[in-house]
Coordinates of C-alpha atoms in Angstrom, one line a residue:
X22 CA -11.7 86.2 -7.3
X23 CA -9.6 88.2 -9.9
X24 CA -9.3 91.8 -10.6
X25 CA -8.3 93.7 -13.6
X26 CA -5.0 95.6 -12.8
X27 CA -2.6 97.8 -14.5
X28 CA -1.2 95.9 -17.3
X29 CA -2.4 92.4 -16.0
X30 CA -5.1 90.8 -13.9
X31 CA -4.5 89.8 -10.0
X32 CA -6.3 86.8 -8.1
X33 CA -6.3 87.0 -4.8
X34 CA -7.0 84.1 -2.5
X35 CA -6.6 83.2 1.3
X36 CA -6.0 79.9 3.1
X37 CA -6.1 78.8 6.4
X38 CA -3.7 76.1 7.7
X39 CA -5.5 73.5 8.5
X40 CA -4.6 71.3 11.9
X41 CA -2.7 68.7 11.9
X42 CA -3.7 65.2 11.9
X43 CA -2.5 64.4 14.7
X44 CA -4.1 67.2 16.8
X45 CA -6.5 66.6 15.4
X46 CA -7.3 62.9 16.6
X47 CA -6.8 64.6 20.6
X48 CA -9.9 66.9 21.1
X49 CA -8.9 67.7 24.1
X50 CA -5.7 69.9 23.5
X51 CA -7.2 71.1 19.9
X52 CA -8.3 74.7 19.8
X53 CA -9.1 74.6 15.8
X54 CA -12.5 72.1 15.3
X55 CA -13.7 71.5 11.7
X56 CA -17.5 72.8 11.7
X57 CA -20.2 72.2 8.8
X58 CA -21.0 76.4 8.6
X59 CA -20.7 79.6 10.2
X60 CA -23.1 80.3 12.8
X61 CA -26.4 81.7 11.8
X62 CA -29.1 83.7 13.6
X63 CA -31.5 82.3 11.6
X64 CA -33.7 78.8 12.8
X65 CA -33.6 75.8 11.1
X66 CA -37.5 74.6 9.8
X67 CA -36.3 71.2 8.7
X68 CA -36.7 68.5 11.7
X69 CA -33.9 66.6 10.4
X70 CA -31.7 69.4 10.2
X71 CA -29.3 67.1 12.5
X72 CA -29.3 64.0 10.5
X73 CA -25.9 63.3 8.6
X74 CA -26.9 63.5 5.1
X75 CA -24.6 60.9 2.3
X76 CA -25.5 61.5 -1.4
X77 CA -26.2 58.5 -3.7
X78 CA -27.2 57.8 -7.1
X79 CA -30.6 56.5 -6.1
X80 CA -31.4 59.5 -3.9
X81 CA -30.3 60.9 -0.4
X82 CA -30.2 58.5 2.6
X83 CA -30.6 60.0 5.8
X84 CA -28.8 57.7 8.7
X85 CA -29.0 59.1 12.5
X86 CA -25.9 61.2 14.4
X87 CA -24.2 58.8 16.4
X88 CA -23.8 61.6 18.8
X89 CA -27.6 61.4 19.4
X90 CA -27.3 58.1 21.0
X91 CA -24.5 58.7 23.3
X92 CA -25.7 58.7 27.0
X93 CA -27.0 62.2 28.8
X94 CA -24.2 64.2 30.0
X95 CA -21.4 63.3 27.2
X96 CA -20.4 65.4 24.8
X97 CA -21.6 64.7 21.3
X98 CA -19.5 66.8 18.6
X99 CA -22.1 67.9 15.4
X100 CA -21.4 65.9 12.6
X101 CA -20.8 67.5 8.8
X102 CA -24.1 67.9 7.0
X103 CA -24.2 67.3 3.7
X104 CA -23.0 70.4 1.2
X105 CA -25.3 71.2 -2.1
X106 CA -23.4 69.6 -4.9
X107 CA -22.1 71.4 -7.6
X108 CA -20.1 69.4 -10.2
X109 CA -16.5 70.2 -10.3
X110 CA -16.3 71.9 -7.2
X111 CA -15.3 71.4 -3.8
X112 CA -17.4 72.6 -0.2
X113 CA -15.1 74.8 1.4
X114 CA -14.0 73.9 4.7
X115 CA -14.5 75.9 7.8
X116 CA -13.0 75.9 11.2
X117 CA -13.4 77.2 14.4
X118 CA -10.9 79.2 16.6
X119 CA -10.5 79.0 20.2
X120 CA -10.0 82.8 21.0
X121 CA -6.9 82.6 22.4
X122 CA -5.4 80.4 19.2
X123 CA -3.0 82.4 16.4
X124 CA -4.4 82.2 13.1
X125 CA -2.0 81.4 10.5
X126 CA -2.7 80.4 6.7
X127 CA -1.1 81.8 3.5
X128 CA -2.2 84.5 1.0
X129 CA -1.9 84.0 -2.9
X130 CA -1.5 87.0 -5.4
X131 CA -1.3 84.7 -8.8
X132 CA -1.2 86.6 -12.4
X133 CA -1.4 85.0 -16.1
X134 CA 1.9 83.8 -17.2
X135 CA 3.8 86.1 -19.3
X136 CA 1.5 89.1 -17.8
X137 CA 2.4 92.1 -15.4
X138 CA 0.8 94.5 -12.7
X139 CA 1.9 97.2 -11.2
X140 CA 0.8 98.2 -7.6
X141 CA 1.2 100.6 -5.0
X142 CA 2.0 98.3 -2.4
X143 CA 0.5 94.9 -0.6
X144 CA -1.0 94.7 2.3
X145 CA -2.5 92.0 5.2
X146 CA -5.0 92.9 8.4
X147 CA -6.4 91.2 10.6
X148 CA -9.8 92.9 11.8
X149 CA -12.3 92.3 14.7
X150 CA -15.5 93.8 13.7
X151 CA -18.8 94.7 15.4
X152 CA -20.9 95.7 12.3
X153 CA -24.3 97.8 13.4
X154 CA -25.1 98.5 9.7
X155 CA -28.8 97.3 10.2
X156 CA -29.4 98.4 13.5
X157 CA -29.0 102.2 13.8
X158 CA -30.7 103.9 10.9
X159 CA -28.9 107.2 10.3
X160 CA -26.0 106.6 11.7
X161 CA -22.6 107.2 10.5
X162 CA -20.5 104.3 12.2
X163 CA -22.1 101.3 10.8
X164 CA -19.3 99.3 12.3
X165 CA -16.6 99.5 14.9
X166 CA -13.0 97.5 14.9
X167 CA -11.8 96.1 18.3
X168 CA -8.9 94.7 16.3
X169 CA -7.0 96.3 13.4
X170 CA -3.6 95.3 12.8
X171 CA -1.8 95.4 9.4
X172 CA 0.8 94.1 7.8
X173 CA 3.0 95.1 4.8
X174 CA 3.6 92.3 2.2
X175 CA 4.9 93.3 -0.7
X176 CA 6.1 97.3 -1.5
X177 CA 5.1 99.5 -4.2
X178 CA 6.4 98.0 -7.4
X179 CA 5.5 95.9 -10.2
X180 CA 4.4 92.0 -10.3
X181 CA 5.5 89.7 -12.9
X182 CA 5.0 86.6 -11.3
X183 CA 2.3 84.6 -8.6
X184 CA 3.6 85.0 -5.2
X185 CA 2.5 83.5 -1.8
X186 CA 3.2 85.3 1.4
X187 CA 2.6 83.1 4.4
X188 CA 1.2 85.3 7.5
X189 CA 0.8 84.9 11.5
X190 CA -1.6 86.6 13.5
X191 CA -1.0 86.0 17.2
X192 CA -1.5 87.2 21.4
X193 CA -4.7 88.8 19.6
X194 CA -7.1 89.4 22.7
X195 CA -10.7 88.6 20.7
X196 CA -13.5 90.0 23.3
X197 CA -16.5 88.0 21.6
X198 CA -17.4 84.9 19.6
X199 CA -18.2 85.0 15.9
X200 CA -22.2 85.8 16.1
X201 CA -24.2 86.3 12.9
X202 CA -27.6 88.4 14.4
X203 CA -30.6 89.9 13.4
X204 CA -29.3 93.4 13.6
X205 CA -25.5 93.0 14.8
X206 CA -22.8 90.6 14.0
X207 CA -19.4 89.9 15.4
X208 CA -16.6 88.8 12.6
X209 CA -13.0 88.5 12.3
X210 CA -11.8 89.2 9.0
X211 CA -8.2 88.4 7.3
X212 CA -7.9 91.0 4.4
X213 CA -5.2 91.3 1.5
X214 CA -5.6 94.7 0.0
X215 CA -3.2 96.0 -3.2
X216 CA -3.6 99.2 -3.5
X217 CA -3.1 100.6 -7.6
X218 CA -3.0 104.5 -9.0
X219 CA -5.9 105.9 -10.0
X220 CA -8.1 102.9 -9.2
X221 CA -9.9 101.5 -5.8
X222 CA -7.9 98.6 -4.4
X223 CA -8.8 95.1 -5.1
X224 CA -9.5 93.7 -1.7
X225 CA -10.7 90.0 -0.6
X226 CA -11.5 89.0 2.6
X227 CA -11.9 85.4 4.4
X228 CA -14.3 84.9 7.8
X229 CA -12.0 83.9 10.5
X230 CA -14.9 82.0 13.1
X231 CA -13.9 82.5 16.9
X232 CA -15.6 80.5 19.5
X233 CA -14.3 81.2 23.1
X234 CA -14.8 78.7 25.9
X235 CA -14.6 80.0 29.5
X236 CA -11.7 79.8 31.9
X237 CA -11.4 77.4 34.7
X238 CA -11.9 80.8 37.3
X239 CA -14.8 81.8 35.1
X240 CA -16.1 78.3 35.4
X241 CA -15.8 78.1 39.2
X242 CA -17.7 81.6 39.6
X243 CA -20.5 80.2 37.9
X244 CA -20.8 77.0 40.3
X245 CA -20.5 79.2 42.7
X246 CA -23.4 81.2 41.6
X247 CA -25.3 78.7 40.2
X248 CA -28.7 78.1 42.6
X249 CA -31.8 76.0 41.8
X250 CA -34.5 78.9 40.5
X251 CA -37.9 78.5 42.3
X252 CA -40.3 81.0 42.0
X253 CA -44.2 81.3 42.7
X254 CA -46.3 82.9 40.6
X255 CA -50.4 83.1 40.0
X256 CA -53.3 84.9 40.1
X257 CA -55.0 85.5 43.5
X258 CA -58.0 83.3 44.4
X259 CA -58.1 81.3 40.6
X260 CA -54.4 80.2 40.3
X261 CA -50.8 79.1 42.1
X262 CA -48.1 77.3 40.6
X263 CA -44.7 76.9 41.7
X264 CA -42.3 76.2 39.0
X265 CA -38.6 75.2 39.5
X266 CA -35.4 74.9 37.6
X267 CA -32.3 72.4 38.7
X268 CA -30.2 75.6 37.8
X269 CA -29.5 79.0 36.1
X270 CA -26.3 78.1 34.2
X271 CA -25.7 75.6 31.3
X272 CA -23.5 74.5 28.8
X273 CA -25.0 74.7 24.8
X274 CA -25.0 70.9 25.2
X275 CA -27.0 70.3 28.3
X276 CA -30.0 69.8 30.0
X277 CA -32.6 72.0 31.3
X278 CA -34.3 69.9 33.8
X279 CA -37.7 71.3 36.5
X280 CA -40.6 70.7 37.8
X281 CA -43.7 72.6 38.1
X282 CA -46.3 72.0 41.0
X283 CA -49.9 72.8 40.4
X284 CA -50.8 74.2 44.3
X285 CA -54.1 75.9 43.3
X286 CA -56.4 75.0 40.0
X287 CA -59.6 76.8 39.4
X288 CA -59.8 77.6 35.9
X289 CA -59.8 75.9 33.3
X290 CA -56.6 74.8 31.8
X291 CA -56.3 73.8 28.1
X292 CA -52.5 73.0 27.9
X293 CA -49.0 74.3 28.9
X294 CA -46.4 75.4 26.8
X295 CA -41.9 75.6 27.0
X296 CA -40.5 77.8 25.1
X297 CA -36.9 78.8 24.3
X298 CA -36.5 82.8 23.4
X299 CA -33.8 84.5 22.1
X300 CA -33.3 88.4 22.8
X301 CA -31.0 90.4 21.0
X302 CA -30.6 94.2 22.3
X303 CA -28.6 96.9 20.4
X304 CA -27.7 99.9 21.5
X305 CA -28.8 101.2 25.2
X306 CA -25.2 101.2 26.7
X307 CA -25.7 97.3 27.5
X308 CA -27.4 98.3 30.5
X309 CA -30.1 94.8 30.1
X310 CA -27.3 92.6 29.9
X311 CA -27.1 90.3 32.6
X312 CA -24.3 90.9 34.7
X313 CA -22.5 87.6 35.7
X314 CA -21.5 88.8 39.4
X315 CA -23.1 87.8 42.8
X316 CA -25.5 90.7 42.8
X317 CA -26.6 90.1 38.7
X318 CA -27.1 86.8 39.6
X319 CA -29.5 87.7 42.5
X320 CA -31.2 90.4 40.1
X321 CA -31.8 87.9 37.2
X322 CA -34.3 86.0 38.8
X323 CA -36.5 88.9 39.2
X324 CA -36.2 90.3 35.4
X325 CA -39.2 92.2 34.7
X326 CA -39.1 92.2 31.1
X327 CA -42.2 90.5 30.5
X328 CA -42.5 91.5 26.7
X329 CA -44.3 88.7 24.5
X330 CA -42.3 86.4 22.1
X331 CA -41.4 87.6 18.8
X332 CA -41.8 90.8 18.6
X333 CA -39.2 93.5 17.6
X334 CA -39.4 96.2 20.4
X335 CA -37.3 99.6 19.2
X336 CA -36.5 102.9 21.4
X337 CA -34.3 106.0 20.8
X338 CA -31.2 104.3 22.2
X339 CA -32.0 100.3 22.1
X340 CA -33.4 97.9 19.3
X341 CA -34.3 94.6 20.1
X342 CA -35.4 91.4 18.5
X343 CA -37.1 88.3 20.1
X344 CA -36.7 85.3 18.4
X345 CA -38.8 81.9 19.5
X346 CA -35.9 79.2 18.9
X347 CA -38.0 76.4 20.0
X348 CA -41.4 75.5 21.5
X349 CA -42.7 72.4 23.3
X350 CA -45.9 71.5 24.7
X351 CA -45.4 69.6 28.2
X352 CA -49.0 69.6 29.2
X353 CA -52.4 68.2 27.6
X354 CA -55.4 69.0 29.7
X355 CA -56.5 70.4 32.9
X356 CA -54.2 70.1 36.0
X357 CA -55.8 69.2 39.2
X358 CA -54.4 70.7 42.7
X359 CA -51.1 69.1 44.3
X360 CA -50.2 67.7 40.7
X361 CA -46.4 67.7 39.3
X362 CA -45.3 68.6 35.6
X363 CA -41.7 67.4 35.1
X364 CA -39.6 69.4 32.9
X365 CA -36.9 68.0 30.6
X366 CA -35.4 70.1 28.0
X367 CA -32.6 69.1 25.9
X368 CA -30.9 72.1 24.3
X369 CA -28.4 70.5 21.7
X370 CA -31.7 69.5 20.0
X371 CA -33.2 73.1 19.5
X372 CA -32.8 73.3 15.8
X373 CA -30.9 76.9 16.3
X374 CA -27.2 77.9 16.3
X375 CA -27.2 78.3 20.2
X376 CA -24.2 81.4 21.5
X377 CA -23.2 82.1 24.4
X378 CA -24.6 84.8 26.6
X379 CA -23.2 88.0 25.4
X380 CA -23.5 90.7 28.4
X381 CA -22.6 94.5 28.3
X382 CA -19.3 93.9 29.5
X383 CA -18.1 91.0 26.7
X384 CA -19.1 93.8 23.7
X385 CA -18.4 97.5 25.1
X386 CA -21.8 98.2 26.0
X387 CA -22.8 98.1 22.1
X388 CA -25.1 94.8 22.2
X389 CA -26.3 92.1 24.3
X390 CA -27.7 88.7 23.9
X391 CA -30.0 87.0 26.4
X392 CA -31.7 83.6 26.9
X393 CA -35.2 82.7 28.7
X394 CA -37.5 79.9 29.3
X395 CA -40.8 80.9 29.0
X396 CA -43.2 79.2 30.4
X397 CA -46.9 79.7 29.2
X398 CA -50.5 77.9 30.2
X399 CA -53.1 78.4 27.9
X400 CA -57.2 78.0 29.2
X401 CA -60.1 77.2 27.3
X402 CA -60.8 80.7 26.3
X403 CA -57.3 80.9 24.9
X404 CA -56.4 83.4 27.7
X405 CA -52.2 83.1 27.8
X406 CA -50.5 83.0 31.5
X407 CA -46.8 83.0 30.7
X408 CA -43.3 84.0 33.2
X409 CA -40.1 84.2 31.8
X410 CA -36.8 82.8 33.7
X411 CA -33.6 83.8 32.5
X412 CA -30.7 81.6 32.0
X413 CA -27.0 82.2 31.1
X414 CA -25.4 79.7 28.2
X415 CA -22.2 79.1 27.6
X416 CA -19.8 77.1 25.9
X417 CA -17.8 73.7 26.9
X418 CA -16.5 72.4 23.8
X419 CA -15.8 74.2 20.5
X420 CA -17.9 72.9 17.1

């Protein structure tokens, strides 16, 4: 990126430092992962989203993940997809934070040789941003900083030569992983800005991507918590199921597994449906987060929300999104009474960039993000039965 200055032209560019090899061979102590792209709220369409694509003369060959054949249970880290080619260029590389990790790389003011720019002083920040710009109309805060900190590089003078300035951003507390939303996103941001008389200052900026992985307390809480979720539900005299889920917390890389018992049958059943939502609420104080305590865990299995799948829902205070991220059919016909539907859900093939649960308390009240399972029948008039279970996700290995 380069800027015309007084006198000369600036181009600004930021690195990262990358890890080091040998850190990088132990997985286990490294907090900085190399991933294939920043987190999206968007869902992949492509089935073979997955697949480990290698370019060839003749045409793309598509061989399977490894990590896909690894046995249940084992950690499988996402392999780099392919990057659209571009002659004489190179795919940037991204990598992911653990929260707690400094972030250290180098910025690069170059100018033309024999050329010369004056400035009013250089300057590097390091920003942790909640950005709202899509979600309240009118408003006048489009975003808010939980971080800001600056540093001075270079005082007002005048450039006659390319300079690197190597920086250190550390003990940041980062309350959120990166997220990329429908209406909201979380980002932390390392900006150079040089400031110039009479003129705006040339600023770039490079996407820092923070993934936070829970503490070993944090992790005992939730065994703690965690109980198998059994509920009955029906309609009185014509239908009674009893559904059941091994458990209410999991890991972006585990298994939803259940069963649901068929106790009384008389109507007609076409097929039963699995579903994985999404909801994204902004605004509203947080207060339909899911607090992560004994007594929100208690509460959780009784959410009424009961609003259907993908719809955008909006009040004075809140605006929320519902997003289907994937949707299986694990029944074909009519059920008869006494019969037994396992369940067996794998989420690290839902062909989505799964987060964590964000509650009220992880973002200042200003969002929330929330996970069911939905679980729908369908009879022969096309008449939809569905309950939704929520579940808290979060994160065991960084990628």
């Amino acid at each position: 990126m380069s800027f015309l200055g007084l006198g000369g032209s600036f181009v600004l560019n930021i690195s990262l430092n990358a890890p080091a090899a040998a850190d990088a061979a132990s997985e286990s102590n490294n907090k900085i992962v190399l991933i294939d792209h920043v987190p999206r709220w968007k869902a992949h369409k492509n089935p073979f989203h997955g697949m480990k694509f290698t370019g060839g003369t003749g045409g793309d060959q598509i061989a399977p993940d490894p990590g896909m054949q690894q046995q249940q249970g084992q950690y499988a880290p996402r392999q780099l997809a392919r990057q659209p080619f571009r002659p004489g260029s190179t795919p940037p590389k991204i990598y992911a934070y653990e929260s707690s990790q400094d972030v250290v790389g180098s910025a690069t003011v170059s100018l033309p040789p024999g050329k010369k720019a004056d400035h009013l002083g250089i300057k590097i920040s390091f920003l942790g941003r909640v950005d709202l710009a899509n979600a309240m109309e009118g408003s006048n805060r489009p975003h808010y900083d939980f971080i800001s900190l600056s540093k001075e590089l270079e005082p007002p003078g005048t450039m006659y030569t390319s300079r690197q300035y190597p920086f250190h951003f550390g003990n940041l507390e980062k309350m959120a992983e990166t997220y990329h939303g429908r209406h909201v996103s979380v980002r932390y941001l390392i900006r150079v800005s040089i400031e110039r008389k009479f003129l705006p200052p040339l600023t770039k900026d490079c996407e820092v991507v923070v993934q936070s992985l829970p503490s070993q307390s944090t992790l005992e809480r939730y065994a703690k918590l965690d109980q198998p979720i059994k509920m009955e539900v029906g309609i009185e005299d014509c239908l009674h199921i009893e559904f059941e889920y091994e458990k209410r917390f999991h890991h972006l890389r585990d298994v939803i597994l259940g069963k649901v018992h068929f106790l009384l049958v008389r109507i007609k059943i076409k097929h039963m449906e699995l579903a994985v939502i999404r909801r994204e609420t902004v605004g509203g104080g947080g207060s339909n987060g899911m607090d992560i305590s004994a007594a929100g865990a208690d509460a959780a299995a009784n959410s009424p929300n009961s609003k259907s799948p993908g719809n955008v829902a909006s009040s004075a205070n809140a605006l929320t999104e519902t997003q289907v991220l994937v949707k299986y059919e694990i029944m074909d016909g009519a059920p008869i009474k006494d019969e037994v539907i396992p369940v067996r859900l794998y989420l690290g093939g839902i062909p989505a960039d799964l987060t964590p649960t964000y509650d009220g308390s992880t973002t200042n009240g200003r969002f929330n993000v929330r996970y069911f399972l939905n679980l729908v029948l369908v009879d022969m008039e096309d008449r939809r039965y569905f309950k939704q279970q929520e579940i808290v996700l979060y994160r065991q290995h960084l990628g």
